[in-house]
């Protein structure tokens, strides 16, 4: 959007972008007006219309109470619900469009929690001033589509700057989560913080401590899944917000990369994240392409080196090492993600990728045996497509020859994996005797001993590939002869 465009032309363009839902907006506005109420499209949908973006849902504000809103909507919408009634919100569905209508708010905060003492207002101006940023404090009164912009949000939108309707100190004191939303909008929309907003976030970052981990996680997820998460992460780190919710990230600024390719591991990690995003498949691509945006891959790329500060060692001659940082980092990753209330599957997947991200470097010049390749595949399991992308992204050397050599070597590894997968169905590798067969051969019952026998045959399968059931029985009996239980 051009910063020199006239407001009238911008409004015309925004209305044009709203054309698909214009009949719905008109009908809704006419119903509220006929019932003696006012209603306006507000917030994100208005902002997105000016930005040329499509908003998935439509948000409205009104002077009608929730009960009055329900009465207006009843019979017109296909379905409605009132799970947000306590906050003045009635949700509804009209065709394929989801709408939310919220009574004007004039909330009060005691500032020991981000939960407001809900109070309904009686005018649009008071409702808009309580919103997070000026670009979200614009409205279109319905059904006339009268543009309401008391805080110059359109000018800030044109300048791509984030300001608050009131003072940022008051806004962030009321709801500290707005500071993280600012970082998220930087990542999502390509905006910058106004100087006074940036200063307020730096001064008030500690207020984030009153926000629940779940709410912080939601904002972090939205930021990471944005088009430019690196820009938003820089805001989190530079303002001190990351110190409150992801301290492992700013800690990387203190650690020199062992190859001195970057001024610190923090910069390296941001580049790895950027490169991993570039390797994601299209949103509608097959699973093996890792359709983007992919939260697990992006978290792993961001956190893959967080074990370096704890494992840094200064070597004779001036070198620096970070031995086993992938193992330490995997544990740190799991701990941090659990603290942020990520689900168990995400915690397990991301920490596993962090643990495996250095495995490829043992491949060297391609001297791995087929057994080592099998173990690489089976250890990664369903995470293999993500591991491929994480490993490739972790190459940030400025040495072109070295980068090309690493890329060729990984090409060779992927080709070997493809051949073995085709020959042996490694994705579902199993011992060549199942549990029942093992129990029958050894004459034992299910239990820990059977589990040990199963693991032994699995190791044989990985080391030697398919050997057939007869050879597997011979191998099992040879193993059994050396077990203390066999003598009994």
Short mmCIF file of C-alpha atoms in Angstrom, two decimals:
data_model
loop_
_atom_site.label_atom_id
_atom_site.label_comp_id
_atom_site.label_asym_id
_atom_site.label_seq_id
_atom_site.Cartn_x
_atom_site.Cartn_y
_atom_site.Cartn_z
CA UNK A 1 0.00 0.00 0.00
CA UNK A 2 1.47 3.36 -1.01
CA UNK A 3 1.98 5.88 1.78
CA UNK A 4 1.07 8.66 -0.67
CA UNK A 5 -2.33 7.25 -1.65
CA UNK A 6 -5.33 9.45 -0.83
CA UNK A 7 -7.56 8.18 2.00
CA UNK A 8 -10.62 8.25 -0.28
CA UNK A 9 -8.94 6.04 -2.87
CA UNK A 10 -7.71 3.71 -0.13
CA UNK A 11 -11.23 3.43 1.22
CA UNK A 12 -12.59 2.66 -2.24
CA UNK A 13 -9.96 -0.03 -2.67
CA UNK A 14 -10.75 -1.51 0.75
CA UNK A 15 -14.47 -1.62 -0.05
CA UNK A 16 -13.66 -3.30 -3.34
CA UNK A 17 -11.72 -5.99 -1.48
CA UNK A 18 -14.71 -6.50 0.79
CA UNK A 19 -16.97 -7.05 -2.23
CA UNK A 20 -17.40 -10.82 -1.63
CA UNK A 21 -18.93 -10.16 1.81
CA UNK A 22 -20.56 -6.82 1.02
CA UNK A 23 -24.09 -8.29 0.77
CA UNK A 24 -23.60 -9.91 4.19
CA UNK A 25 -22.31 -6.65 5.69
CA UNK A 26 -25.26 -4.72 4.26
CA UNK A 27 -27.84 -7.21 5.48
CA UNK A 28 -26.31 -7.39 8.95
CA UNK A 29 -26.13 -3.61 9.23
CA UNK A 30 -29.74 -3.18 8.12
CA UNK A 31 -30.97 -5.76 10.65
CA UNK A 32 -29.22 -3.99 13.55
CA UNK A 33 -30.38 -0.53 12.46
CA UNK A 34 -33.97 -1.78 12.05
CA UNK A 35 -33.80 -3.08 15.62
CA UNK A 36 -32.64 0.33 16.84
CA UNK A 37 -28.94 -0.49 17.26
CA UNK A 38 -25.67 0.48 15.63
CA UNK A 39 -23.04 -1.96 14.40
CA UNK A 40 -19.62 -1.66 12.76
CA UNK A 41 -17.06 -3.92 11.15
CA UNK A 42 -13.94 -3.46 13.25
CA UNK A 43 -10.35 -4.49 13.84
CA UNK A 44 -8.49 -7.05 11.76
CA UNK A 45 -10.97 -7.35 8.87
CA UNK A 46 -10.85 -3.58 8.28
CA UNK A 47 -7.07 -3.49 8.54
CA UNK A 48 -6.71 -6.45 6.21
CA UNK A 49 -9.04 -4.93 3.62
CA UNK A 50 -6.75 -1.90 3.38
CA UNK A 51 -3.72 -4.22 3.15
CA UNK A 52 -5.27 -6.28 0.39
CA UNK A 53 -5.48 -9.35 2.62
CA UNK A 54 -8.41 -11.68 3.13
CA UNK A 55 -9.56 -11.99 6.73
CA UNK A 56 -10.91 -15.47 7.59
CA UNK A 57 -13.47 -14.15 10.08
CA UNK A 58 -15.51 -10.97 10.43
CA UNK A 59 -15.53 -9.05 13.72
CA UNK A 60 -18.26 -6.55 14.59
CA UNK A 61 -18.91 -4.24 17.50
CA UNK A 62 -22.30 -2.91 18.57
CA UNK A 63 -24.20 -1.04 21.27
CA UNK A 64 -26.59 -4.01 21.51
CA UNK A 65 -26.28 -6.31 24.53
CA UNK A 66 -25.49 -9.99 23.89
CA UNK A 67 -29.16 -10.82 24.39
CA UNK A 68 -30.21 -8.16 21.88
CA UNK A 69 -27.54 -9.34 19.43
CA UNK A 70 -28.87 -12.90 19.64
CA UNK A 71 -32.36 -11.62 18.88
CA UNK A 72 -31.12 -9.71 15.80
CA UNK A 73 -29.17 -12.71 14.48
CA UNK A 74 -31.77 -15.37 15.18
CA UNK A 75 -33.42 -16.60 12.01
CA UNK A 76 -30.84 -14.90 9.79
CA UNK A 77 -27.66 -16.87 10.56
CA UNK A 78 -27.35 -20.62 10.05
CA UNK A 79 -26.05 -21.17 13.57
CA UNK A 80 -24.99 -19.11 16.56
CA UNK A 81 -23.23 -19.72 19.90
CA UNK A 82 -22.59 -17.77 23.06
CA UNK A 83 -19.37 -19.17 24.56
CA UNK A 84 -18.05 -15.59 24.72
CA UNK A 85 -21.20 -14.15 26.29
CA UNK A 86 -19.38 -13.16 29.51
CA UNK A 87 -17.18 -10.90 27.38
CA UNK A 88 -20.09 -9.62 25.33
CA UNK A 89 -19.43 -11.79 22.28
CA UNK A 90 -21.94 -13.79 20.26
CA UNK A 91 -20.54 -15.98 17.50
CA UNK A 92 -22.42 -17.08 14.41
CA UNK A 93 -22.08 -18.72 11.03
CA UNK A 94 -23.71 -17.41 7.86
CA UNK A 95 -22.97 -19.71 4.92
CA UNK A 96 -19.21 -20.26 4.96
CA UNK A 97 -18.50 -17.06 6.91
CA UNK A 98 -17.86 -16.96 10.64
CA UNK A 99 -18.82 -13.74 12.40
CA UNK A 100 -18.40 -12.45 15.94
CA UNK A 101 -20.45 -9.58 17.31
CA UNK A 102 -19.21 -7.99 20.54
CA UNK A 103 -20.92 -5.36 22.65
CA UNK A 104 -18.96 -2.11 23.01
CA UNK A 105 -16.41 -2.56 25.77
CA UNK A 106 -15.17 -0.15 28.44
CA UNK A 107 -13.13 -2.58 30.50
CA UNK A 108 -11.11 -1.82 33.61
CA UNK A 109 -7.90 -3.62 34.59
CA UNK A 110 -6.46 -4.04 38.08
CA UNK A 111 -3.08 -4.73 36.36
CA UNK A 112 -2.23 -7.80 38.45
CA UNK A 113 -3.74 -9.96 35.69
CA UNK A 114 -4.47 -9.46 32.00
CA UNK A 115 -8.09 -10.44 32.57
CA UNK A 116 -10.22 -7.29 32.60
CA UNK A 117 -13.17 -6.49 34.77
CA UNK A 118 -15.66 -6.62 31.93
CA UNK A 119 -17.78 -3.53 31.48
CA UNK A 120 -19.93 -2.76 28.46
CA UNK A 121 -19.69 0.65 26.82
CA UNK A 122 -22.25 2.71 24.95
CA UNK A 123 -20.32 4.23 22.05
CA UNK A 124 -17.91 3.27 19.30
CA UNK A 125 -15.24 5.86 20.16
CA UNK A 126 -14.68 4.47 23.66
CA UNK A 127 -14.56 0.96 22.26
CA UNK A 128 -11.87 1.83 19.72
CA UNK A 129 -9.58 3.59 22.18
CA UNK A 130 -9.23 0.38 24.23
CA UNK A 131 -7.86 -1.60 21.28
CA UNK A 132 -4.24 -2.66 21.01
CA UNK A 133 -2.94 -0.65 18.03
CA UNK A 134 -4.24 2.19 15.89
CA UNK A 135 -4.25 -0.03 12.78
CA UNK A 136 -6.75 -2.25 14.63
CA UNK A 137 -8.79 0.70 15.88
CA UNK A 138 -10.46 1.51 12.56
CA UNK A 139 -14.09 0.67 11.82
CA UNK A 140 -16.72 0.74 9.10
CA UNK A 141 -20.18 1.68 10.34
CA UNK A 142 -22.88 -0.43 8.73
CA UNK A 143 -24.78 -0.47 6.53
CA UNK A 144 -23.49 2.85 5.13
CA UNK A 145 -19.79 1.81 5.23
CA UNK A 146 -18.89 5.04 7.01
CA UNK A 147 -15.16 4.95 7.80
CA UNK A 148 -14.29 5.72 11.44
CA UNK A 149 -10.62 6.34 12.27
CA UNK A 150 -10.24 8.52 15.39
CA UNK A 151 -6.60 7.56 16.00
CA UNK A 152 -5.17 7.95 12.47
CA UNK A 153 -4.79 4.22 12.00
CA UNK A 154 -4.93 4.61 8.22
CA UNK A 155 -1.89 6.90 8.25
CA UNK A 156 -0.01 4.39 10.44
CA UNK A 157 -1.10 1.60 8.11
CA UNK A 158 0.30 3.49 5.15
CA UNK A 159 3.55 4.10 7.04
CA UNK A 160 3.56 0.47 8.29
CA UNK A 161 4.13 1.52 11.86
CA UNK A 162 2.57 0.22 15.07
CA UNK A 163 1.27 2.82 17.51
CA UNK A 164 -1.22 2.54 20.35
CA UNK A 165 -4.49 4.56 20.52
CA UNK A 166 -3.59 5.79 24.01
CA UNK A 167 -0.14 5.83 25.57
CA UNK A 168 1.75 2.56 25.13
CA UNK A 169 2.48 2.50 28.86
CA UNK A 170 -1.23 2.43 29.67
CA UNK A 171 -1.97 -0.07 26.92
CA UNK A 172 0.75 -2.53 27.96
CA UNK A 173 0.02 -2.10 31.65
CA UNK A 174 -3.59 -3.07 30.93
CA UNK A 175 -2.62 -6.09 28.82
CA UNK A 176 1.09 -7.02 28.63
CA UNK A 177 0.36 -9.65 25.99
CA UNK A 178 -0.02 -6.75 23.57
CA UNK A 179 3.77 -6.45 23.60
CA UNK A 180 4.06 -9.92 22.11
CA UNK A 181 1.28 -9.10 19.66
CA UNK A 182 3.43 -6.17 18.50
CA UNK A 183 6.29 -8.56 17.71
CA UNK A 184 3.84 -10.88 15.96
CA UNK A 185 2.48 -8.06 13.75
CA UNK A 186 6.05 -7.19 12.79
CA UNK A 187 6.45 -10.79 11.59
CA UNK A 188 3.01 -11.09 10.01
CA UNK A 189 2.54 -7.69 8.38
CA UNK A 190 6.03 -6.27 7.96
CA UNK A 191 5.36 -3.34 10.29
CA UNK A 192 7.84 -1.57 12.58
CA UNK A 193 7.35 -0.37 16.14
CA UNK A 194 6.92 3.36 16.64
CA UNK A 195 9.79 4.72 18.77
CA UNK A 196 7.56 5.32 21.79
CA UNK A 197 6.13 1.79 21.49
CA UNK A 198 9.60 0.27 21.25
CA UNK A 199 10.73 2.21 24.32
CA UNK A 200 7.67 1.19 26.32
CA UNK A 201 8.17 -2.51 25.49
CA UNK A 202 11.80 -2.33 26.60
CA UNK A 203 10.78 -0.67 29.87
CA UNK A 204 7.84 -2.98 30.55
CA UNK A 205 9.00 -6.38 29.25
CA UNK A 206 9.00 -7.72 32.80
CA UNK A 207 5.22 -7.28 32.92
CA UNK A 208 4.97 -10.37 30.72
CA UNK A 209 5.36 -12.45 33.89
CA UNK A 210 1.65 -12.07 34.68
CA UNK A 211 0.67 -13.68 31.37
CA UNK A 212 -0.08 -17.41 31.33
CA UNK A 213 2.29 -19.72 29.46
CA UNK A 214 -0.58 -20.88 27.26
CA UNK A 215 -1.30 -17.35 25.98
CA UNK A 216 2.39 -16.71 25.37
CA UNK A 217 2.68 -19.97 23.46
CA UNK A 218 -0.22 -19.03 21.18
CA UNK A 219 1.43 -15.70 20.29
CA UNK A 220 4.80 -17.40 19.74
CA UNK A 221 3.20 -19.95 17.43
CA UNK A 222 1.50 -17.23 15.39
CA UNK A 223 4.79 -15.34 15.15
CA UNK A 224 6.74 -18.43 14.04
CA UNK A 225 4.13 -19.33 11.43
CA UNK A 226 4.22 -15.80 9.97
CA UNK A 227 5.83 -14.90 6.63
CA UNK A 228 8.87 -13.28 8.35
CA UNK A 229 9.37 -14.76 11.83
CA UNK A 230 12.97 -13.56 11.93
CA UNK A 231 11.84 -9.92 12.13
CA UNK A 232 9.45 -10.69 14.98
CA UNK A 233 12.06 -12.72 16.86
CA UNK A 234 14.47 -9.80 16.66
CA UNK A 235 11.84 -7.63 18.36
CA UNK A 236 11.43 -10.22 21.13
CA UNK A 237 15.19 -10.37 21.72
CA UNK A 238 16.03 -6.68 21.28
CA UNK A 239 13.28 -5.48 23.63
CA UNK A 240 13.91 -8.06 26.36
CA UNK A 241 10.64 -9.92 25.88
CA UNK A 242 12.52 -13.10 24.98
CA UNK A 243 14.32 -12.93 28.34
CA UNK A 244 10.92 -13.49 29.92
CA UNK A 245 9.57 -16.34 27.78
CA UNK A 246 12.40 -17.81 25.67
CA UNK A 247 15.67 -16.89 27.43
CA UNK A 248 17.65 -19.57 25.57
CA UNK A 249 17.41 -17.47 22.40
CA UNK A 250 19.10 -14.24 23.58
CA UNK A 251 21.65 -16.40 25.44
CA UNK A 252 22.98 -17.46 22.03
CA UNK A 253 24.20 -13.92 21.36
CA UNK A 254 27.05 -14.55 23.79
CA UNK A 255 28.40 -17.61 22.04
CA UNK A 256 30.80 -17.51 19.10
CA UNK A 257 30.14 -20.08 16.39
CA UNK A 258 33.01 -22.58 16.43
CA UNK A 259 33.79 -21.88 12.76
CA UNK A 260 33.53 -18.10 13.20
CA UNK A 261 31.12 -17.98 10.29
CA UNK A 262 28.90 -15.50 12.09
CA UNK A 263 29.40 -13.04 14.88
CA UNK A 264 27.34 -15.29 17.15
CA UNK A 265 25.20 -18.41 17.23
CA UNK A 266 22.09 -16.26 17.54
CA UNK A 267 22.58 -14.86 14.02
CA UNK A 268 23.41 -18.33 12.74
CA UNK A 269 20.16 -19.71 14.23
CA UNK A 270 18.06 -17.00 12.58
CA UNK A 271 19.65 -17.78 9.22
CA UNK A 272 19.02 -21.51 9.70
CA UNK A 273 15.37 -20.71 10.44
CA UNK A 274 15.14 -18.59 7.29
CA UNK A 275 16.73 -21.31 5.18
CA UNK A 276 14.49 -24.02 6.65
CA UNK A 277 11.40 -21.97 5.76
CA UNK A 278 12.67 -21.71 2.18
CA UNK A 279 12.78 -25.53 2.00
CA UNK A 280 9.17 -26.04 3.13
CA UNK A 281 6.78 -27.42 0.54
CA UNK A 282 3.62 -25.68 -0.68
CA UNK A 283 0.71 -25.63 1.81
CA UNK A 284 -1.18 -28.21 -0.25
CA UNK A 285 1.87 -30.37 -0.98
CA UNK A 286 2.32 -34.02 0.03
CA UNK A 287 3.42 -34.79 3.60
CA UNK A 288 6.95 -35.74 2.54
CA UNK A 289 7.42 -32.20 1.16
CA UNK A 290 6.84 -30.74 4.66
CA UNK A 291 4.02 -28.36 3.67
CA UNK A 292 4.57 -24.91 5.09
CA UNK A 293 4.27 -23.22 7.39
CA UNK A 294 5.51 -26.10 9.57
CA UNK A 295 5.75 -25.32 13.29
CA UNK A 296 7.88 -28.35 14.20
CA UNK A 297 10.54 -27.62 11.57
CA UNK A 298 10.64 -23.91 12.44
CA UNK A 299 10.98 -24.55 16.17
CA UNK A 300 13.73 -27.09 15.57
CA UNK A 301 15.61 -24.69 13.28
CA UNK A 302 15.37 -21.90 15.84
CA UNK A 303 16.37 -24.02 18.83
CA UNK A 304 18.83 -26.51 17.31
CA UNK A 305 21.90 -24.87 18.89
CA UNK A 306 20.55 -23.79 22.29
CA UNK A 307 22.80 -26.36 23.96
CA UNK A 308 25.94 -24.49 22.91
CA UNK A 309 26.19 -22.04 25.84
CA UNK A 310 26.16 -24.92 28.34
CA UNK A 311 28.74 -26.97 26.42
CA UNK A 312 31.22 -24.31 25.29
CA UNK A 313 34.85 -25.22 25.92
CA UNK A 314 37.93 -23.20 25.03
CA UNK A 315 40.51 -25.48 23.42
CA UNK A 316 44.31 -25.09 23.33
CA UNK A 317 45.31 -22.89 20.44
CA UNK A 318 42.30 -20.63 20.72
CA UNK A 319 39.61 -22.94 19.35
CA UNK A 320 36.12 -23.33 20.78
CA UNK A 321 34.18 -26.58 20.98
CA UNK A 322 30.59 -27.48 21.83
CA UNK A 323 30.78 -31.25 22.31
CA UNK A 324 27.42 -33.01 22.71
CA UNK A 325 25.52 -29.73 22.45
CA UNK A 326 22.86 -31.56 20.45
CA UNK A 327 22.12 -33.90 23.38
CA UNK A 328 22.10 -31.09 25.93
CA UNK A 329 20.10 -28.92 23.54
CA UNK A 330 17.44 -31.61 23.07
CA UNK A 331 16.86 -31.75 26.82
CA UNK A 332 16.77 -27.94 27.07
CA UNK A 333 14.33 -27.79 24.15
CA UNK A 334 11.97 -30.28 25.76
CA UNK A 335 12.08 -28.41 29.07
CA UNK A 336 11.37 -25.02 27.48
CA UNK A 337 8.58 -26.27 25.25
CA UNK A 338 6.91 -28.02 28.16
CA UNK A 339 7.15 -24.80 30.18
CA UNK A 340 5.38 -23.02 27.32
CA UNK A 341 2.67 -25.70 27.40
CA UNK A 342 3.30 -27.11 23.93
CA UNK A 343 1.58 -30.43 23.34
CA UNK A 344 3.49 -33.66 23.94
CA UNK A 345 3.81 -34.59 20.26
CA UNK A 346 5.35 -31.22 19.38
CA UNK A 347 7.76 -31.39 22.34
CA UNK A 348 8.84 -34.90 21.37
CA UNK A 349 9.26 -34.12 17.67
CA UNK A 350 11.18 -30.85 18.08
CA UNK A 351 13.55 -32.18 20.76
CA UNK A 352 14.22 -35.29 18.65
CA UNK A 353 15.15 -33.15 15.65
CA UNK A 354 17.50 -31.08 17.83
CA UNK A 355 19.12 -34.29 19.07
CA UNK A 356 19.60 -35.63 15.53
CA UNK A 357 20.63 -32.45 13.74
CA UNK A 358 24.37 -33.23 13.85
CA UNK A 359 24.10 -36.91 12.91
CA UNK A 360 24.76 -36.23 9.23
CA UNK A 361 28.16 -34.74 9.95
CA UNK A 362 29.39 -38.21 10.87
CA UNK A 363 28.71 -39.18 7.26
CA UNK A 364 31.92 -37.44 6.22
CA UNK A 365 32.81 -38.29 2.63
CA UNK A 366 30.05 -40.87 2.34
CA UNK A 367 31.72 -43.77 4.09
CA UNK A 368 28.66 -44.81 6.09
CA UNK A 369 27.70 -48.45 5.84
CA UNK A 370 24.19 -49.45 4.82
CA UNK A 371 23.67 -50.27 8.50
CA UNK A 372 24.45 -46.66 9.49
CA UNK A 373 22.09 -45.35 6.84
CA UNK A 374 19.34 -47.67 8.08
CA UNK A 375 19.83 -46.42 11.63
CA UNK A 376 19.70 -42.80 10.45
CA UNK A 377 16.35 -43.47 8.80
CA UNK A 378 14.83 -45.50 11.63
CA UNK A 379 16.05 -43.08 14.32
CA UNK A 380 14.40 -40.20 12.46
CA UNK A 381 11.24 -42.19 11.72
CA UNK A 382 8.43 -39.98 10.39
CA UNK A 383 10.60 -36.90 11.10
CA UNK A 384 12.99 -37.81 8.26
CA UNK A 385 11.65 -35.23 5.74
CA UNK A 386 12.03 -32.50 8.38
CA UNK A 387 15.50 -33.77 9.36
CA UNK A 388 16.58 -33.54 5.73
CA UNK A 389 15.55 -29.88 5.63
CA UNK A 390 16.97 -29.01 9.05
CA UNK A 391 20.33 -30.56 8.18
CA UNK A 392 20.55 -28.75 4.87
CA UNK A 393 19.54 -25.47 6.51
CA UNK A 394 22.26 -25.81 9.14
CA UNK A 395 24.90 -25.12 6.50
CA UNK A 396 25.48 -21.36 6.66
CA UNK A 397 29.15 -21.25 5.69
CA UNK A 398 30.22 -18.43 3.40
CA UNK A 399 32.79 -20.78 1.84
CA UNK A 400 31.09 -21.62 -1.46
CA UNK A 401 33.18 -24.74 -2.10
CA UNK A 402 32.47 -26.12 1.35
CA UNK A 403 28.76 -25.41 1.01
CA UNK A 404 28.65 -27.14 -2.37
CA UNK A 405 30.56 -30.14 -1.01
CA UNK A 406 28.17 -30.50 1.94
CA UNK A 407 25.19 -30.22 -0.39
CA UNK A 408 26.55 -32.88 -2.74
CA UNK A 409 27.29 -35.20 0.17
CA UNK A 410 23.78 -34.85 1.51
CA UNK A 411 22.41 -35.41 -2.00
CA UNK A 412 24.33 -38.70 -2.01
CA UNK A 413 22.96 -39.65 1.41
CA UNK A 414 19.38 -38.93 0.34
CA UNK A 415 19.92 -41.01 -2.80
CA UNK A 416 21.21 -43.94 -0.71
CA UNK A 417 18.24 -43.58 1.64
CA UNK A 418 15.86 -43.63 -1.32
CA UNK A 419 17.45 -46.81 -2.68
CA UNK A 420 17.32 -48.58 0.68
CA UNK A 421 13.75 -47.44 1.29
CA UNK A 422 12.75 -48.87 -2.07
CA UNK A 423 14.56 -52.15 -1.45
CA UNK A 424 13.73 -52.73 2.20
CA UNK A 425 10.72 -50.60 3.19
CA UNK A 426 12.76 -49.02 5.99
CA UNK A 427 9.93 -46.74 7.01
CA UNK A 428 8.28 -49.80 8.59
CA UNK A 429 11.36 -51.85 9.45
CA UNK A 430 10.70 -54.73 11.82
CA UNK A 431 12.62 -57.84 12.96
CA UNK A 432 12.04 -60.75 10.60
CA UNK A 433 10.42 -62.71 13.42
CA UNK A 434 7.53 -61.21 15.34
CA UNK A 435 6.94 -61.49 19.07
CA UNK A 436 4.92 -64.68 18.83
CA UNK A 437 7.54 -66.37 16.65
CA UNK A 438 10.34 -65.34 19.03
CA UNK A 439 8.43 -66.72 22.01
CA UNK A 440 7.82 -70.00 20.16
CA UNK A 441 11.46 -70.42 19.09
CA UNK A 442 12.80 -69.75 22.59
CA UNK A 443 9.94 -71.27 24.53
CA UNK A 444 9.46 -68.14 26.65
CA UNK A 445 6.48 -66.04 27.68
CA UNK A 446 5.88 -62.34 26.98
CA UNK A 447 7.94 -60.11 29.27
CA UNK A 448 11.27 -58.23 29.53
CA UNK A 449 13.23 -61.20 28.18
CA UNK A 450 11.10 -61.31 25.05
CA UNK A 451 11.67 -57.56 24.67
CA UNK A 452 15.44 -58.04 24.79
CA UNK A 453 15.25 -60.76 22.15
CA UNK A 454 13.11 -58.53 19.94
CA UNK A 455 15.59 -55.63 20.24
CA UNK A 456 18.45 -57.96 19.34
CA UNK A 457 16.74 -59.10 16.15
CA UNK A 458 15.90 -55.50 15.30
CA UNK A 459 19.58 -54.58 15.63
CA UNK A 460 20.46 -57.51 13.37
CA UNK A 461 17.92 -56.28 10.82
CA UNK A 462 19.39 -52.79 10.88
CA UNK A 463 22.99 -54.02 10.66
CA UNK A 464 22.58 -56.67 7.99
CA UNK A 465 19.39 -55.83 6.18
CA UNK A 466 16.88 -58.57 5.21
CA UNK A 467 18.38 -62.02 5.93
CA UNK A 468 15.25 -64.20 5.83
CA UNK A 469 13.36 -65.97 8.60
CA UNK A 470 15.61 -69.06 8.70
CA UNK A 471 18.77 -67.00 9.21
CA UNK A 472 16.93 -64.87 11.76
CA UNK A 473 16.05 -68.01 13.77
CA UNK A 474 19.69 -69.12 13.71
CA UNK A 475 20.80 -65.66 14.86
CA UNK A 476 18.19 -65.68 17.62
CA UNK A 477 19.28 -69.11 18.90
CA UNK A 478 22.95 -68.06 18.84
CA UNK A 479 22.08 -65.00 20.90
CA UNK A 480 19.96 -67.09 23.27
CA UNK A 481 22.82 -69.52 23.92
CA UNK A 482 24.81 -66.68 25.42
CA UNK A 483 22.05 -65.47 27.75
CA UNK A 484 22.12 -66.48 31.46
CA UNK A 485 18.45 -67.39 31.31
CA UNK A 486 19.18 -70.12 28.74
CA UNK A 487 21.30 -72.06 31.23
CA UNK A 488 18.35 -72.13 33.65
#
